[in-house]
C-alpha angles and dihedrals in degrees: 000000000000114000094193128042116205112199133176133182094223137020087236084076092060098100091058096039090049088063089063091047091050093053093046090049091051090050094047096245117150114233144167124215131199147153112244133159125215088195105040099038107020095161092055091043093051091051092047094050095042093051097043093094092052089051090058097258112154100174133024122208109199124185123195142159137212108001086012099196097153098085093046094047090050089052091050092055105029117069098209133065121311122194117201124208112198110214123224108249132200093230103052104002094251097301087111090055092045094052092046092054101041096044095072119151120258111282096027105078124182119190105225131203129194124295106286088003098152096143093053091047090056092047092048092050089051091048091052091051092045092068087080100025117070094186092055090047088055091051090050091052090051090048090053092047090053090052090052092048091051091056092047090052091050092050091050091050091049090051091050101046104024129238098281094056091040090054092046090053091049090057093055 
């Protein structure tokens, strides 16, 4: 059974939502992913959100743009954590989505990551699950160690070849 549900209001959100799926896959976390609209198909959405717990879902990651109601509606219907990803929009650059997701009424919290923050949403979902999963916690620690090692390697390379060559190699 999927432990994380990844939902988006439009398939145009897929590149960002795929970042969350990629991280969960790397960390060995089961997930399901779908396109669902709280506005265009409210009956289907209500059923999906209300049955998520029975399907084994422990965390929902919901991405939405503009009015961005999907994360909040998930939080209203699903009793466990919901992580909102505000999508960058052409109209207001995603600030509209961000405000819509973070300004939830008291009693209906939605954890919110950065605009287009799919990777961090996946990591946060895994961290939530790791509070009761020692093996996952170990994989998260290894993931963090790898991030640190990547930065150390880049700093060493910069020291060896200098900033001009480093920059030139970045442009290739």
